Coordinates of C-alpha atoms in Angstrom, one line a residue:
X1109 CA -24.8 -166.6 58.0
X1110 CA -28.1 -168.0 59.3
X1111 CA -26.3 -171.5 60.1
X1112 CA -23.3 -169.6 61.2
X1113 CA -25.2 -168.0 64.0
X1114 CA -26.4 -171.7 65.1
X1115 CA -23.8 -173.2 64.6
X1116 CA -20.0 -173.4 65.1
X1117 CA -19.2 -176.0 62.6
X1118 CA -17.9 -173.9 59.4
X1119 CA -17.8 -177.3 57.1
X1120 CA -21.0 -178.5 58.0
X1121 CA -22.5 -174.6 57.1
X1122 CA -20.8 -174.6 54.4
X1123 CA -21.5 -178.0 53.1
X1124 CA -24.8 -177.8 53.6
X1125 CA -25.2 -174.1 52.4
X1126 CA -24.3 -175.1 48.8
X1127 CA -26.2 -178.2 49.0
X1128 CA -29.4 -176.1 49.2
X1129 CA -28.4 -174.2 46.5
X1130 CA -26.4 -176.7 44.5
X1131 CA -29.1 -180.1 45.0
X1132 CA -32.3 -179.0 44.0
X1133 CA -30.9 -177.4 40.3
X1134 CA -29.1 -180.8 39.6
X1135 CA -31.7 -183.0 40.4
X1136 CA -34.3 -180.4 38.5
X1137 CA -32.0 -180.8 35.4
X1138 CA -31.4 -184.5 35.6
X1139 CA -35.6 -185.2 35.8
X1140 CA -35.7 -182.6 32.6
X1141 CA -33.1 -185.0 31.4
X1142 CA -35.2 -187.8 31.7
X1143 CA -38.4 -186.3 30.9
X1144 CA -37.3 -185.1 27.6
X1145 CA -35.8 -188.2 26.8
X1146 CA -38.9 -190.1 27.0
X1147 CA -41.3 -187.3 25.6
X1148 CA -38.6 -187.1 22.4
X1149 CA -39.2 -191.1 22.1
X1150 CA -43.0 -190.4 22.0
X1151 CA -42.8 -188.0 19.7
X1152 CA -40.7 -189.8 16.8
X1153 CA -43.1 -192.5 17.7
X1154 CA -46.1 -190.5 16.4
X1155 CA -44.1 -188.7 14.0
X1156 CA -43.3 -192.0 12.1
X1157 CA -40.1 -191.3 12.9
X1158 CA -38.8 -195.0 14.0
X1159 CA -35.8 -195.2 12.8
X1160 CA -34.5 -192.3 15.2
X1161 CA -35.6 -194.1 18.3
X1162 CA -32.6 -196.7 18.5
X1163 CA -30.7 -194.1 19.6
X1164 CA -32.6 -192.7 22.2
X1165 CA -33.1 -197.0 23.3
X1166 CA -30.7 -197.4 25.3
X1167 CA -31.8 -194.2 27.7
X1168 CA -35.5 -195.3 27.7
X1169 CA -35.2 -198.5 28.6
X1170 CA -33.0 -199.0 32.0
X1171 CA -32.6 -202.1 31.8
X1172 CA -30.8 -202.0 28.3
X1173 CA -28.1 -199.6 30.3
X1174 CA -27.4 -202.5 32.4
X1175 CA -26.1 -204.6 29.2
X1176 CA -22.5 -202.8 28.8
X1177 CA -22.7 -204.4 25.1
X1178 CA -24.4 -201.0 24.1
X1179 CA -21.8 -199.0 25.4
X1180 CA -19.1 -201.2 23.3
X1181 CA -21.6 -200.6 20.5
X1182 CA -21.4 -197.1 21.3
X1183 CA -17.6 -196.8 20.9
X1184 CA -17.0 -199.0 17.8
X1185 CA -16.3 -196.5 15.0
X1186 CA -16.9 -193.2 17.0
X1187 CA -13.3 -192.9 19.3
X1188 CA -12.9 -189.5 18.3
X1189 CA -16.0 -187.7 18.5
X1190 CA -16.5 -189.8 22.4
X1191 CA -12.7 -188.4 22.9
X1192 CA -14.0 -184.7 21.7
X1193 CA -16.5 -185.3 24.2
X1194 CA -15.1 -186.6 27.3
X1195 CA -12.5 -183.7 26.8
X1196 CA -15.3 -181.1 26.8
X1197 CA -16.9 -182.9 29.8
X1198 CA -13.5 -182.9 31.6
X1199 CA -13.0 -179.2 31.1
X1200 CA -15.8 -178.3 32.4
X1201 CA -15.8 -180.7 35.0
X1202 CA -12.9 -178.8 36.3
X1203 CA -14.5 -175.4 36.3
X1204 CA -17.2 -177.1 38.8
X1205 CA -14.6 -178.7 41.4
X1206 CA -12.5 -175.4 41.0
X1207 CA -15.8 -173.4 41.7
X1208 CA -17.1 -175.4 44.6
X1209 CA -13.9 -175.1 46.6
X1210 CA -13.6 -172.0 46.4
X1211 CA -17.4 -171.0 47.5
X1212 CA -16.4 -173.7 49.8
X1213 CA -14.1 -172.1 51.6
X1214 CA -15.2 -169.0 51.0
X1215 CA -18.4 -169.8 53.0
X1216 CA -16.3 -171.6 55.8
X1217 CA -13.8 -168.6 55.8
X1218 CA -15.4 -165.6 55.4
X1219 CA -15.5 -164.3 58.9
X1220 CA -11.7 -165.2 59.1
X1221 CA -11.1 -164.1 56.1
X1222 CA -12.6 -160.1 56.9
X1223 CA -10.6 -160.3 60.2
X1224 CA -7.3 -161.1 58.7
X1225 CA -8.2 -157.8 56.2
X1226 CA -9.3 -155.2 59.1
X1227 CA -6.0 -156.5 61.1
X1228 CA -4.1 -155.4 57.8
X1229 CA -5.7 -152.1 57.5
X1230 CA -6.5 -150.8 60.6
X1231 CA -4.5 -147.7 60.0
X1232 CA -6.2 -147.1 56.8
X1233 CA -9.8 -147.3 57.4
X1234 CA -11.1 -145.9 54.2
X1235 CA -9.8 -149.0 52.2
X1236 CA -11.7 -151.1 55.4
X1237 CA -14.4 -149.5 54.7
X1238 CA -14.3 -149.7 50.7
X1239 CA -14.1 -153.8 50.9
X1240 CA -16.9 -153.6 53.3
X1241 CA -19.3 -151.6 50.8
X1242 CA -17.8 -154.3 48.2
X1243 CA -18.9 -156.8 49.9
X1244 CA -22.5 -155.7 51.4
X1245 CA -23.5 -154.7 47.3
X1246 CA -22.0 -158.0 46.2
X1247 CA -23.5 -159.9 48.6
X1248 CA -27.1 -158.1 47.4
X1249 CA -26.7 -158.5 44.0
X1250 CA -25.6 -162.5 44.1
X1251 CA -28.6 -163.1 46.8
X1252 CA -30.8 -160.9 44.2
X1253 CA -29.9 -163.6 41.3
X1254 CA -31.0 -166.2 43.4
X1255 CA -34.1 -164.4 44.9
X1256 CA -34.7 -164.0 41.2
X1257 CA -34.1 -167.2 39.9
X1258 CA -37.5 -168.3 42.5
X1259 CA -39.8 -165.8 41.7
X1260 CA -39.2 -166.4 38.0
X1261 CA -39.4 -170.1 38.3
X1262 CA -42.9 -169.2 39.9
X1263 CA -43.9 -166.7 37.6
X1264 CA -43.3 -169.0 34.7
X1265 CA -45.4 -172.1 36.5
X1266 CA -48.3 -169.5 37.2
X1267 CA -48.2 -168.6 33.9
X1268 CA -47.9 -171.9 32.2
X1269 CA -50.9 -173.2 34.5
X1270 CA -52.7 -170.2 33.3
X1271 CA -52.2 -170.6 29.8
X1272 CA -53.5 -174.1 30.1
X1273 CA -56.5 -173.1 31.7
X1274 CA -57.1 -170.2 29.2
X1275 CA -56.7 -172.0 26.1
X1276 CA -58.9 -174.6 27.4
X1277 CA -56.8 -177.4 27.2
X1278 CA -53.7 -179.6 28.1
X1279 CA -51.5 -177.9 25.7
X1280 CA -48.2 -177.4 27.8
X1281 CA -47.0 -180.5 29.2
X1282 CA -45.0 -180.7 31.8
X1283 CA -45.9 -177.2 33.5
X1284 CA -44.4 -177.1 36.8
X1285 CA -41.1 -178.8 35.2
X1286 CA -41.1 -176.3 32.3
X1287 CA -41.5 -173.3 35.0
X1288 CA -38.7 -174.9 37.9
X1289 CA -36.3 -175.2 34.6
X1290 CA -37.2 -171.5 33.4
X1291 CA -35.7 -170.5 36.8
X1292 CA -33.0 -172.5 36.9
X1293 CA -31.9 -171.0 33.1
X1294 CA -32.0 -167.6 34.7
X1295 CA -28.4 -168.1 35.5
X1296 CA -27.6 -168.9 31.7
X1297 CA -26.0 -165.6 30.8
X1298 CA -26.8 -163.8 27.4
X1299 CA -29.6 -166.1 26.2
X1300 CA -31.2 -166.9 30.0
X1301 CA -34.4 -168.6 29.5
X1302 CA -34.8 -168.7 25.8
X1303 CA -32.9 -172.0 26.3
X1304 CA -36.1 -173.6 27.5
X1305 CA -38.9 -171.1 25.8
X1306 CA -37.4 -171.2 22.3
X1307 CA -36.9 -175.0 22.5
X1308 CA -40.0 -175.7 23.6
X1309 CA -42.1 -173.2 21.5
X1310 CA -40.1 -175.0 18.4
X1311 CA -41.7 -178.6 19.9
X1312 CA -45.6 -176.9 19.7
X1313 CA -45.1 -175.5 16.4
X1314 CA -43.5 -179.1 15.3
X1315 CA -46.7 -180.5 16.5
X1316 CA -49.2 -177.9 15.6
X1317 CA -47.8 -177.9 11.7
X1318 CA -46.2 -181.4 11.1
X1319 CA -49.2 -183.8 13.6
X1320 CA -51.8 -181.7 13.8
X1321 CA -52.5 -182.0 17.6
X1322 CA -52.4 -178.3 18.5
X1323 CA -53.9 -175.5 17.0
X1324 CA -51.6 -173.1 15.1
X1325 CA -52.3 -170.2 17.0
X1326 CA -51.1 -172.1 20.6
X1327 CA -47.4 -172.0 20.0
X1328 CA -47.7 -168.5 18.7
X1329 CA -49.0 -167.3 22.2
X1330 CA -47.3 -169.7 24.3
X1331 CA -44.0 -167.4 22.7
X1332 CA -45.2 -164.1 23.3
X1333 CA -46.7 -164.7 26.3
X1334 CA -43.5 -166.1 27.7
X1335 CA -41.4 -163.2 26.0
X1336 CA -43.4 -160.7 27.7
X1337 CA -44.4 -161.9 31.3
X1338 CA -41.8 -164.5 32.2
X1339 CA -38.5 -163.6 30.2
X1340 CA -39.0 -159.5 29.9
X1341 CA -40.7 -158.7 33.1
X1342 CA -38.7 -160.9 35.9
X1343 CA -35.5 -159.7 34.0
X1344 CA -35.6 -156.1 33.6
X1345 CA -37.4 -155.4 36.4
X1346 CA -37.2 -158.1 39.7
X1347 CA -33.4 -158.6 39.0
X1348 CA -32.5 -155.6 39.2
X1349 CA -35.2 -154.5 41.9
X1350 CA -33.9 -157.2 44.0
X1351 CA -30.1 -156.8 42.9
X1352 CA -29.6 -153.0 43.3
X1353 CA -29.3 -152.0 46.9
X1354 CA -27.5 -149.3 46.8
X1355 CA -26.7 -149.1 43.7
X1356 CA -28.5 -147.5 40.5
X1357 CA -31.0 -150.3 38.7
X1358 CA -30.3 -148.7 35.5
X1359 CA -26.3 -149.8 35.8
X1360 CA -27.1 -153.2 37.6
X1361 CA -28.9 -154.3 34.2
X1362 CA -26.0 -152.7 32.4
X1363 CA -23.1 -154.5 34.2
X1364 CA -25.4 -157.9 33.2
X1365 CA -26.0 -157.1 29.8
X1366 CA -22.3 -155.6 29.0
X1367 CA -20.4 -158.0 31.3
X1368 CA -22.1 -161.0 29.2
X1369 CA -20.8 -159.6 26.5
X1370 CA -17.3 -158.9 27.2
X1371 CA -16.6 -162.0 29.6
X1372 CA -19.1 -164.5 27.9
X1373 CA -21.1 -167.1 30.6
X1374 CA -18.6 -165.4 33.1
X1375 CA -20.0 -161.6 32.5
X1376 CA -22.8 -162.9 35.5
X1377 CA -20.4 -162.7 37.9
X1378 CA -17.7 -160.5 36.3
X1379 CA -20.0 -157.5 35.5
X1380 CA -21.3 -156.9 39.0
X1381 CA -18.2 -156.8 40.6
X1382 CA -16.5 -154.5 38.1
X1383 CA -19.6 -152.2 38.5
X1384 CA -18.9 -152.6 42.4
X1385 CA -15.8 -151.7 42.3
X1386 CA -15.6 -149.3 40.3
X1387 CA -18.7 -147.4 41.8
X1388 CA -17.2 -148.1 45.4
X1389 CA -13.6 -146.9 43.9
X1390 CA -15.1 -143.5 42.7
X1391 CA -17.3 -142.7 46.0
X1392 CA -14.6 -143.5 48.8
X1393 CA -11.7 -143.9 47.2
X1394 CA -11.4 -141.4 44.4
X1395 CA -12.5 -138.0 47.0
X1396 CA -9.6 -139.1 49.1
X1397 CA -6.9 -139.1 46.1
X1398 CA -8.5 -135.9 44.9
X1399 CA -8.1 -134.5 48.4
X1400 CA -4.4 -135.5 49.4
X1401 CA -3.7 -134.4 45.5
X1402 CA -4.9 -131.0 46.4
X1403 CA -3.2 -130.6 49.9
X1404 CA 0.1 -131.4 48.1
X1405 CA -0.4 -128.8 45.5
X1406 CA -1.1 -126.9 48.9
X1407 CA 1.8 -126.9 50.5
X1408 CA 3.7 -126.8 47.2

């Protein structure tokens, strides 16, 4: 809306709209990517671990990639687990494109979009002004996930750097990365940022018990620390705080934690707007049902 009001070109907006949302959690990713590929190589390198780092070869040294021989290498003997794969990769590469056009054009659209839908129901302005209280909480709660996803990425660097500095020591690589990919997992559903904590507190225990090079007790903290001020805290409280608007905090977390459940990675998205529409449906449309209900009774 911001660009809109400078603006008059809807694609550019929108284009560039989702590439500040979209760019900076793919090219975070694809530096994890990279990162932990070369940090995994180090590590079966001082693990005595040699014979696990041919495979990782071919993704630590770039100029290797440029030899297509590996990727013939690759295929010889494993057609169907690379078919498995590039079906999965397909499928979900279809979600994506599907996905961007819509917010696409739902971004370029939207203001054509809510004038086609007053033109429609300008005789009936309680279901006008239903949609509109739809899509005010929506918009909160979708601009609260993102909101959240940047003061949990920032929480979780703070903390990180802080843990370093406590413990007196370098003992969490990587801190700023670890913390901008503990935001980004904020839009995982269900298991959020345990997909980087866990993970990663598995890595310091690997090293404190099987190497040596950390104390025993670091990985142990590093995982209740995290639990408690970068997963519990951000979650229960500066979602919802920043997601509510008008709407109760107590059934904000609900719709995330029982939409995950029944619609899976979708329940995000799903669960807010069935708690949207449903509390919208029972303040402005339900009264009015219940009212024309009783007036027919009335005159009956």
């Amino acid at each position: 809306r911001w660009l809109d009001e400078r603006s008059d070109h809807g694609d550019v907006n929108a284009t560039l709209t989702l590439l500040t949302v979209g760019l900076p959690i793919v090219l975070i990713l694809v530096y994890a990517l990279l990162t932990g590929v070369r940090e995994l190589d180090v590590l079966l390198q001082e693990s005595g671990l040699e014979r696990f780092r041919s495979v990782l070869e071919p993704y630590v040294d770039v100029a290797s990639v440029t030899d297509p021989s590996w990727l013939v290498d690759l295929l010889r003997g494993n057609t169907g687990r690379v078919v498995s794969v590039v079906a999965a990769a397909s499928i979900w590469l279809v979600r994506l494109f599907v996905a961007l056009v819509v917010a696409f054009y739902l971004l370029r659209d939207d203001r054509r979009v809510a004038r086609w839908f007053r033109d429609v129901f300008e005789d009936t302005p309680s279901v006008v002004a239903f949609a509109e209280s739809i899509d005010d909480d929506l918009t909160t709660i979708y601009t609260g996930n993102l909101l959240t996803l940047g003061a949990t990425g920032l929480v979780a660097v703070a903390t990180f750097y802080a843990f370093d500095l406590l413990a007196g020591g370098d003992l969490v690589s990587y801190p700023l990365l670890l913390g901008l990919l503990v935001g980004v997992a904020t839009l995982v559903p269900v298991v959020g940022i345990k997909l980087v904590y866990v993970p990663y507190t598995a890595l310091l225990l690997f090293r404190s018990l099987a190497l040596g090079a950390v104390p025993v007790w670091v990985p142990v903290a590093f995982f209740f620390v995290t639990l408690v001020v970068v997963d519990f805290v951000p979650d229960m409280f500066i979602r919802s705080y920043l997601s509510a608007g008008t709407l109760h905090m107590g059934l904000v977390i609900l719709s995330y934690v029982l939409g995950t459940r029944a619609f899976g990675w979708y329940g995000v998205f799903l669960g807010p707007v069935v708690l949207v529409v449903t509390v919208h449906f029972l303040r402005e449309i339900l009264p009015e049902l219940v009212d024309g209900s009783a007036e027919r009774l009335a005159l009956e």
